[in-house]
Amino acid sequence: MIKTLLAWVFGMAVSSLVSAQQQINIVFPYAPSHGTTPAFYALVSEANRLQNRYQFILEPKVGGNGLIALNHMRESPQNRVAIIAPAFVDNADNGQINEGDYVHVVGMGDMCMAVFNKHGDESRGIESLKGTSDLVLGGVGWANSSHLIGLQIGERYGLQVRNIVFKSNKEGLINLAQDGGVTQVIDRINSFDEIQAQAKVKAKILGVTCSRRLTNWPQIKTLREQGITAPSPWIIITSHKDMPAAIRTDLSQIINQSLRNIGEQRIWEMSSLQPLVFTGQKLDEFYNQKANDQRVLLRRYRALIDADRGSTK
């Protein structure tokens, strides 16, 4: 009888602890095959291991150039945050969202991506695209880094640019590898190796979006070295302004510590992210600099971007 009573009391205590946890959904705007997925699953696992006040869940809401994820977050701002990337700036400039409605929680830094192209010469980089056929981009949205980089390359070498939207960069890269019509994709450095068995076309790496050359690819120039100023892909976890400040502060601390526990090297190996974990003023400065750089190109290419929103896979 006593054992039964103790078991009941213990069970009630555990049940109370579980019910006291607040669920936090990290709304993920990409398909599971997206390059950042492994890093975010690791983040959720570590955040749940680290503490028991919040239960973190990764919740995919794909499509709409990130708007579906943001709208979903706004429906329940007290327990949802969302992952944003460069398309967020275009959505703000188009009046799809109000930039002031969002308070950023943690900056995840830049993704170091490779520019894979069906044509060209790796030793000459993007210069070798001069005189080649038009660029058909395989990306995950419009007015993001992949699109802006393609438009800047196209402008320089007189190439027509068409952007086809896939659920993930990897799907676009598979299309390129199978000679399905896409000629350029920006994706993780090791992505092409992962689909090599399906390849009919050997993609060339014509540049990387990293801030400096990679030690294992020293011959591949950065895009900045080659005069391409479009911002590299970046990742931020943001919240709606209606999220209680105390919860936002908790999440910032938990996510920050979780990423540090995972470690920069492991995050890099999983998702090609060059993590620059920061919060507060440094995060605002990071976002403002990225957004300002991006808006220069958005103004330059607005007509081309708006004319190229229709093709979706």
CSV table of C-alpha atoms in Angstrom, one decimal:
chain,number,residue,atom,x,y,z
A,1,MET,CA,0.0,0.0,0.0
A,2,ILE,CA,2.8,2.4,1.0
A,3,LYS,CA,4.7,1.5,-2.2
A,4,THR,CA,1.6,2.1,-4.3
A,5,LEU,CA,1.1,5.5,-2.6
A,6,LEU,CA,4.7,6.5,-3.1
A,7,ALA,CA,4.6,5.5,-6.8
A,8,TRP,CA,1.4,7.5,-7.2
A,9,VAL,CA,2.9,10.6,-5.6
A,10,PHE,CA,6.1,10.2,-7.7
A,11,GLY,CA,4.0,9.8,-10.8
A,12,MET,CA,2.0,12.9,-10.0
A,13,ALA,CA,5.2,14.9,-9.4
A,14,VAL,CA,6.6,13.9,-12.7
A,15,SER,CA,3.3,14.6,-14.5
A,16,SER,CA,3.2,18.1,-12.8
A,17,LEU,CA,6.8,18.8,-13.9
A,18,VAL,CA,6.0,17.8,-17.5
A,19,SER,CA,2.8,19.8,-17.6
A,20,ALA,CA,4.7,22.8,-16.2
A,21,GLN,CA,7.1,22.8,-19.2
A,22,GLN,CA,6.3,25.4,-21.8
A,23,GLN,CA,6.6,24.1,-25.4
A,24,ILE,CA,8.7,26.3,-27.7
A,25,ASN,CA,8.3,25.7,-31.4
A,26,ILE,CA,11.2,26.7,-33.6
A,27,VAL,CA,9.4,27.2,-36.9
A,28,PHE,CA,11.6,26.0,-39.7
A,29,PRO,CA,10.9,27.5,-43.2
A,30,TYR,CA,12.6,24.7,-45.2
A,31,ALA,CA,12.2,21.1,-46.2
A,32,PRO,CA,14.0,18.4,-44.1
A,33,SER,CA,16.6,18.1,-46.8
A,34,HIS,CA,17.7,21.7,-46.3
A,35,GLY,CA,21.4,22.0,-45.4
A,36,THR,CA,20.8,23.6,-41.9
A,37,THR,CA,18.4,20.8,-40.7
A,38,PRO,CA,21.1,18.7,-38.9
A,39,ALA,CA,22.3,21.8,-36.9
A,40,PHE,CA,18.8,22.7,-35.8
A,41,TYR,CA,18.0,19.1,-34.7
A,42,ALA,CA,21.2,19.2,-32.7
A,43,LEU,CA,20.2,22.5,-31.2
A,44,VAL,CA,16.7,21.2,-30.2
A,45,SER,CA,18.3,18.1,-28.6
A,46,GLU,CA,20.9,20.1,-26.6
A,47,ALA,CA,18.4,22.8,-25.5
A,48,ASN,CA,16.1,20.0,-24.1
A,49,ARG,CA,19.1,18.3,-22.4
A,50,LEU,CA,20.3,21.5,-20.9
A,51,GLN,CA,17.1,22.5,-18.9
A,52,ASN,CA,13.6,21.3,-18.2
A,53,ARG,CA,11.6,24.6,-18.1
A,54,TYR,CA,11.0,24.6,-21.9
A,55,GLN,CA,10.4,21.8,-24.3
A,56,PHE,CA,11.9,22.7,-27.7
A,57,ILE,CA,10.4,21.3,-30.9
A,58,LEU,CA,11.5,21.9,-34.5
A,59,GLU,CA,8.3,22.6,-36.6
A,60,PRO,CA,8.6,22.8,-40.4
A,61,LYS,CA,6.4,25.3,-42.2
A,62,VAL,CA,7.7,25.3,-45.8
A,63,GLY,CA,7.0,27.8,-48.6
A,64,GLY,CA,6.0,31.4,-49.4
A,65,ASN,CA,9.6,32.6,-49.3
A,66,GLY,CA,9.5,32.2,-45.5
A,67,LEU,CA,6.2,34.0,-45.1
A,68,ILE,CA,4.3,30.8,-44.1
A,69,ALA,CA,6.7,30.2,-41.2
A,70,LEU,CA,6.4,33.8,-40.0
A,71,ASN,CA,2.7,33.9,-40.2
A,72,HIS,CA,2.5,30.6,-38.3
A,73,MET,CA,4.7,32.1,-35.6
A,74,ARG,CA,2.5,35.2,-35.3
A,75,GLU,CA,-0.5,33.0,-34.5
A,76,SER,CA,1.1,32.0,-31.2
A,77,PRO,CA,3.9,34.5,-30.4
A,78,GLN,CA,4.3,33.4,-26.8
A,79,ASN,CA,5.6,30.0,-27.6
A,80,ARG,CA,7.0,30.2,-31.2
A,81,VAL,CA,10.2,31.6,-32.7
A,82,ALA,CA,11.1,31.4,-36.4
A,83,ILE,CA,14.2,31.0,-38.4
A,84,ILE,CA,14.8,33.8,-40.9
A,85,ALA,CA,17.3,34.3,-43.7
A,86,PRO,CA,17.9,36.9,-46.4
A,87,ALA,CA,14.4,36.5,-47.9
A,88,PHE,CA,13.1,38.2,-44.7
A,89,VAL,CA,14.5,41.5,-46.0
A,90,ASP,CA,12.7,41.2,-49.3
A,91,ASN,CA,9.5,40.4,-47.6
A,92,ALA,CA,9.8,43.5,-45.5
A,93,ASP,CA,10.6,45.7,-48.5
A,94,ASN,CA,7.6,44.3,-50.3
A,95,GLY,CA,5.3,45.2,-47.4
A,96,GLN,CA,4.6,41.5,-46.7
A,97,ILE,CA,5.7,42.0,-43.1
A,98,ASN,CA,6.5,44.8,-40.8
A,99,GLU,CA,10.1,44.7,-39.9
A,100,GLY,CA,9.4,46.4,-36.5
A,101,ASP,CA,7.1,43.5,-35.5
A,102,TYR,CA,10.1,41.2,-34.9
A,103,VAL,CA,12.7,41.1,-32.1
A,104,HIS,CA,15.7,38.9,-33.0
A,105,VAL,CA,16.7,36.3,-30.4
A,106,VAL,CA,20.0,34.7,-31.5
A,107,GLY,CA,22.3,35.2,-34.5
A,108,MET,CA,23.5,32.0,-36.0
A,109,GLY,CA,26.0,33.6,-38.4
A,110,ASP,CA,26.8,33.0,-42.0
A,111,MET,CA,26.6,29.8,-44.1
A,112,CYS,CA,29.7,29.0,-46.1
A,113,MET,CA,28.3,27.8,-49.4
A,114,ALA,CA,29.8,26.8,-52.7
A,115,VAL,CA,28.6,28.1,-56.1
A,116,PHE,CA,28.1,25.0,-58.2
A,117,ASN,CA,27.9,25.6,-61.9
A,118,LYS,CA,27.4,23.2,-64.9
A,119,HIS,CA,29.8,25.4,-66.9
A,120,GLY,CA,33.1,27.2,-66.3
A,121,ASP,CA,36.5,26.5,-65.0
A,122,GLU,CA,37.3,26.2,-61.3
A,123,SER,CA,40.7,27.7,-61.7
A,124,ARG,CA,39.2,30.9,-63.3
A,125,GLY,CA,36.1,31.1,-61.1
A,126,ILE,CA,33.1,33.0,-62.1
A,127,GLU,CA,35.0,34.8,-64.8
A,128,SER,CA,35.0,31.6,-66.8
A,129,LEU,CA,31.2,32.0,-67.2
A,130,LYS,CA,31.7,34.8,-69.7
A,131,GLY,CA,30.3,33.7,-73.1
A,132,THR,CA,28.5,30.6,-71.6
A,133,SER,CA,24.7,29.9,-71.8
A,134,ASP,CA,22.2,31.7,-69.6
A,135,LEU,CA,22.0,31.0,-65.8
A,136,VAL,CA,19.2,28.8,-64.6
A,137,LEU,CA,19.3,29.0,-60.8
A,138,GLY,CA,18.0,26.3,-58.5
A,139,GLY,CA,17.2,27.8,-55.1
A,140,VAL,CA,14.7,28.0,-52.2
A,141,GLY,CA,13.1,31.4,-52.8
A,142,TRP,CA,13.4,34.8,-54.4
A,143,ALA,CA,15.7,37.7,-53.5
A,144,ASN,CA,17.8,35.5,-51.2
A,145,SER,CA,21.6,35.2,-51.4
A,146,SER,CA,21.5,32.6,-54.2
A,147,HIS,CA,19.2,34.7,-56.4
A,148,LEU,CA,21.1,38.0,-55.8
A,149,ILE,CA,24.5,36.3,-56.4
A,150,GLY,CA,23.1,34.9,-59.7
A,151,LEU,CA,21.7,38.2,-60.8
A,152,GLN,CA,25.1,39.9,-60.1
A,153,ILE,CA,27.0,37.3,-62.1
A,154,GLY,CA,24.5,37.6,-64.9
A,155,GLU,CA,24.8,41.4,-65.0
A,156,ARG,CA,28.5,41.2,-65.1
A,157,TYR,CA,28.7,38.7,-68.0
A,158,GLY,CA,25.5,39.6,-69.9
A,159,LEU,CA,23.7,36.4,-69.0
A,160,GLN,CA,20.0,36.0,-68.7
A,161,VAL,CA,19.0,34.7,-65.3
A,162,ARG,CA,16.0,32.5,-64.4
A,163,ASN,CA,15.3,31.3,-60.9
A,164,ILE,CA,13.5,28.0,-60.3
A,165,VAL,CA,12.4,27.5,-56.7
A,166,PHE,CA,12.7,24.1,-55.1
A,167,LYS,CA,11.9,22.9,-51.5
A,168,SER,CA,15.7,22.7,-50.8
A,169,ASN,CA,19.0,23.6,-52.4
A,170,LYS,CA,19.8,20.0,-52.5
A,171,GLU,CA,16.8,19.3,-54.8
A,172,GLY,CA,18.1,22.0,-57.1
A,173,LEU,CA,21.6,20.4,-57.1
A,174,ILE,CA,20.1,17.0,-57.9
A,175,ASN,CA,18.4,18.6,-60.9
A,176,LEU,CA,21.7,20.1,-62.0
A,177,ALA,CA,23.5,16.8,-61.5
A,178,GLN,CA,20.9,14.9,-63.5
A,179,ASP,CA,21.1,17.5,-66.3
A,180,GLY,CA,17.5,18.6,-65.7
A,181,GLY,CA,17.9,22.2,-66.8
A,182,VAL,CA,19.3,24.0,-63.7
A,183,THR,CA,22.8,25.3,-64.4
A,184,GLN,CA,23.8,26.9,-61.0
A,185,VAL,CA,23.1,26.1,-57.4
A,186,ILE,CA,24.5,27.5,-54.2
A,187,ASP,CA,24.7,24.8,-51.5
A,188,ARG,CA,26.9,23.3,-48.9
A,189,ILE,CA,30.5,22.5,-49.8
A,190,ASN,CA,30.1,18.7,-49.5
A,191,SER,CA,26.6,18.5,-51.1
A,192,PHE,CA,27.7,17.4,-54.5
A,193,ASP,CA,29.7,14.5,-53.0
A,194,GLU,CA,26.5,13.3,-51.3
A,195,ILE,CA,24.7,13.0,-54.7
A,196,GLN,CA,27.6,11.9,-56.8
A,197,ALA,CA,26.1,8.6,-57.7
A,198,GLN,CA,23.2,10.3,-59.4
A,199,ALA,CA,25.3,12.8,-61.3
A,200,LYS,CA,25.3,13.0,-65.1
A,201,VAL,CA,27.0,16.4,-64.9
A,202,LYS,CA,30.1,17.2,-63.0
A,203,ALA,CA,29.4,20.5,-61.3
A,204,LYS,CA,32.3,23.0,-61.0
A,205,ILE,CA,32.8,25.0,-57.8
A,206,LEU,CA,33.4,28.6,-59.0
A,207,GLY,CA,33.5,30.3,-55.6
A,208,VAL,CA,32.5,30.2,-52.0
A,209,THR,CA,30.4,32.6,-50.0
A,210,CYS,CA,32.8,32.4,-47.0
A,211,SER,CA,34.6,35.4,-45.6
A,212,ARG,CA,37.9,33.7,-46.4
A,213,ARG,CA,39.2,30.8,-48.5
A,214,LEU,CA,38.8,27.3,-47.0
A,215,THR,CA,41.9,25.4,-45.9
A,216,ASN,CA,40.8,22.3,-47.8
A,217,TRP,CA,39.8,24.2,-50.9
A,218,PRO,CA,42.6,26.9,-51.1
A,219,GLN,CA,42.4,27.2,-54.9
A,220,ILE,CA,38.7,28.3,-54.8
A,221,LYS,CA,38.3,32.0,-54.4
A,222,THR,CA,35.7,33.7,-52.3
A,223,LEU,CA,33.0,35.6,-54.1
A,224,ARG,CA,34.2,38.8,-52.5
A,225,GLU,CA,37.6,38.2,-54.0
A,226,GLN,CA,35.8,38.0,-57.4
A,227,GLY,CA,33.9,41.2,-56.9
A,228,ILE,CA,30.5,39.7,-56.0
A,229,THR,CA,29.1,41.8,-53.2
A,230,ALA,CA,25.8,40.0,-52.6
A,231,PRO,CA,25.6,39.0,-48.9
A,232,SER,CA,26.4,35.4,-48.0
A,233,PRO,CA,23.4,33.3,-46.6
A,234,TRP,CA,22.8,34.2,-43.0
A,235,ILE,CA,20.6,32.6,-40.3
A,236,ILE,CA,18.9,34.3,-37.3
A,237,ILE,CA,16.3,33.0,-34.9
A,238,THR,CA,13.7,35.7,-34.4
A,239,SER,CA,10.5,36.3,-32.3
A,240,HIS,CA,7.4,38.3,-32.6
A,241,LYS,CA,7.3,41.5,-30.5
A,242,ASP,CA,4.4,40.1,-28.6
A,243,MET,CA,6.5,37.3,-27.0
A,244,PRO,CA,6.9,38.2,-23.3
A,245,ALA,CA,10.3,39.7,-22.7
A,246,ALA,CA,11.2,37.3,-19.9
A,247,ILE,CA,10.6,34.3,-22.2
A,248,ARG,CA,12.6,35.9,-25.0
A,249,THR,CA,15.5,36.4,-22.6
A,250,ASP,CA,15.3,32.8,-21.4
A,251,LEU,CA,15.3,31.5,-24.9
A,252,SER,CA,18.2,33.7,-25.9
A,253,GLN,CA,20.3,32.4,-23.1
A,254,ILE,CA,19.3,28.7,-23.6
A,255,ILE,CA,19.9,28.7,-27.4
A,256,ASN,CA,23.1,30.6,-27.0
A,257,GLN,CA,24.5,28.2,-24.5
A,258,SER,CA,23.2,25.2,-26.5
A,259,LEU,CA,25.0,26.3,-29.6
A,260,ARG,CA,28.2,26.8,-27.6
A,261,ASN,CA,27.9,23.4,-26.1
A,262,ILE,CA,27.5,21.8,-29.6
A,263,GLY,CA,30.6,23.6,-30.7
A,264,GLU,CA,31.6,25.5,-33.8
A,265,GLN,CA,33.4,22.6,-35.4
A,266,ARG,CA,30.4,20.2,-35.1
A,267,ILE,CA,28.0,22.9,-36.4
A,268,TRP,CA,30.3,23.5,-39.4
A,269,GLU,CA,30.6,19.8,-40.2
A,270,MET,CA,26.8,19.3,-40.0
A,271,SER,CA,25.6,22.4,-41.9
A,272,SER,CA,28.5,24.5,-43.2
A,273,LEU,CA,27.5,27.2,-40.8
A,274,GLN,CA,30.2,29.5,-39.6
A,275,PRO,CA,28.6,30.2,-36.3
A,276,LEU,CA,28.9,33.6,-34.8
A,277,VAL,CA,26.6,33.2,-31.8
A,278,PHE,CA,25.5,36.6,-30.5
A,279,THR,CA,22.6,38.4,-29.1
A,280,GLY,CA,21.5,42.0,-28.2
A,281,GLN,CA,23.2,45.0,-29.8
A,282,LYS,CA,25.7,42.9,-31.7
A,283,LEU,CA,22.9,40.9,-33.2
A,284,ASP,CA,21.1,44.1,-34.3
A,285,GLU,CA,24.2,45.4,-35.8
A,286,PHE,CA,24.8,42.2,-37.7
A,287,TYR,CA,21.3,42.2,-39.1
A,288,ASN,CA,21.3,45.9,-40.0
A,289,GLN,CA,24.6,45.5,-41.9
A,290,LYS,CA,23.4,42.4,-43.8
A,291,ALA,CA,20.0,44.1,-44.6
A,292,ASN,CA,21.6,47.3,-45.8
A,293,ASP,CA,24.0,45.4,-48.1
A,294,GLN,CA,21.1,43.4,-49.4
A,295,ARG,CA,18.9,46.4,-50.1
A,296,VAL,CA,21.5,48.0,-52.4
A,297,LEU,CA,21.1,45.0,-54.7
A,298,LEU,CA,17.3,44.6,-54.2
A,299,ARG,CA,16.9,48.2,-55.5
A,300,ARG,CA,19.2,47.5,-58.4
A,301,TYR,CA,17.5,44.2,-59.4
A,302,ARG,CA,13.9,44.8,-58.2
A,303,ALA,CA,12.3,44.6,-61.7
A,304,LEU,CA,14.2,41.4,-62.5
A,305,ILE,CA,13.3,39.8,-59.2
A,306,ASP,CA,9.6,40.7,-59.5
A,307,ALA,CA,9.5,39.4,-63.0
A,308,ASP,CA,11.0,36.1,-62.0
A,309,ARG,CA,8.8,34.9,-59.1
A,310,GLY,CA,6.7,32.4,-61.0
A,311,SER,CA,8.7,29.2,-61.6
A,312,THR,CA,8.3,26.8,-58.7
A,313,LYS,CA,9.2,23.1,-58.5
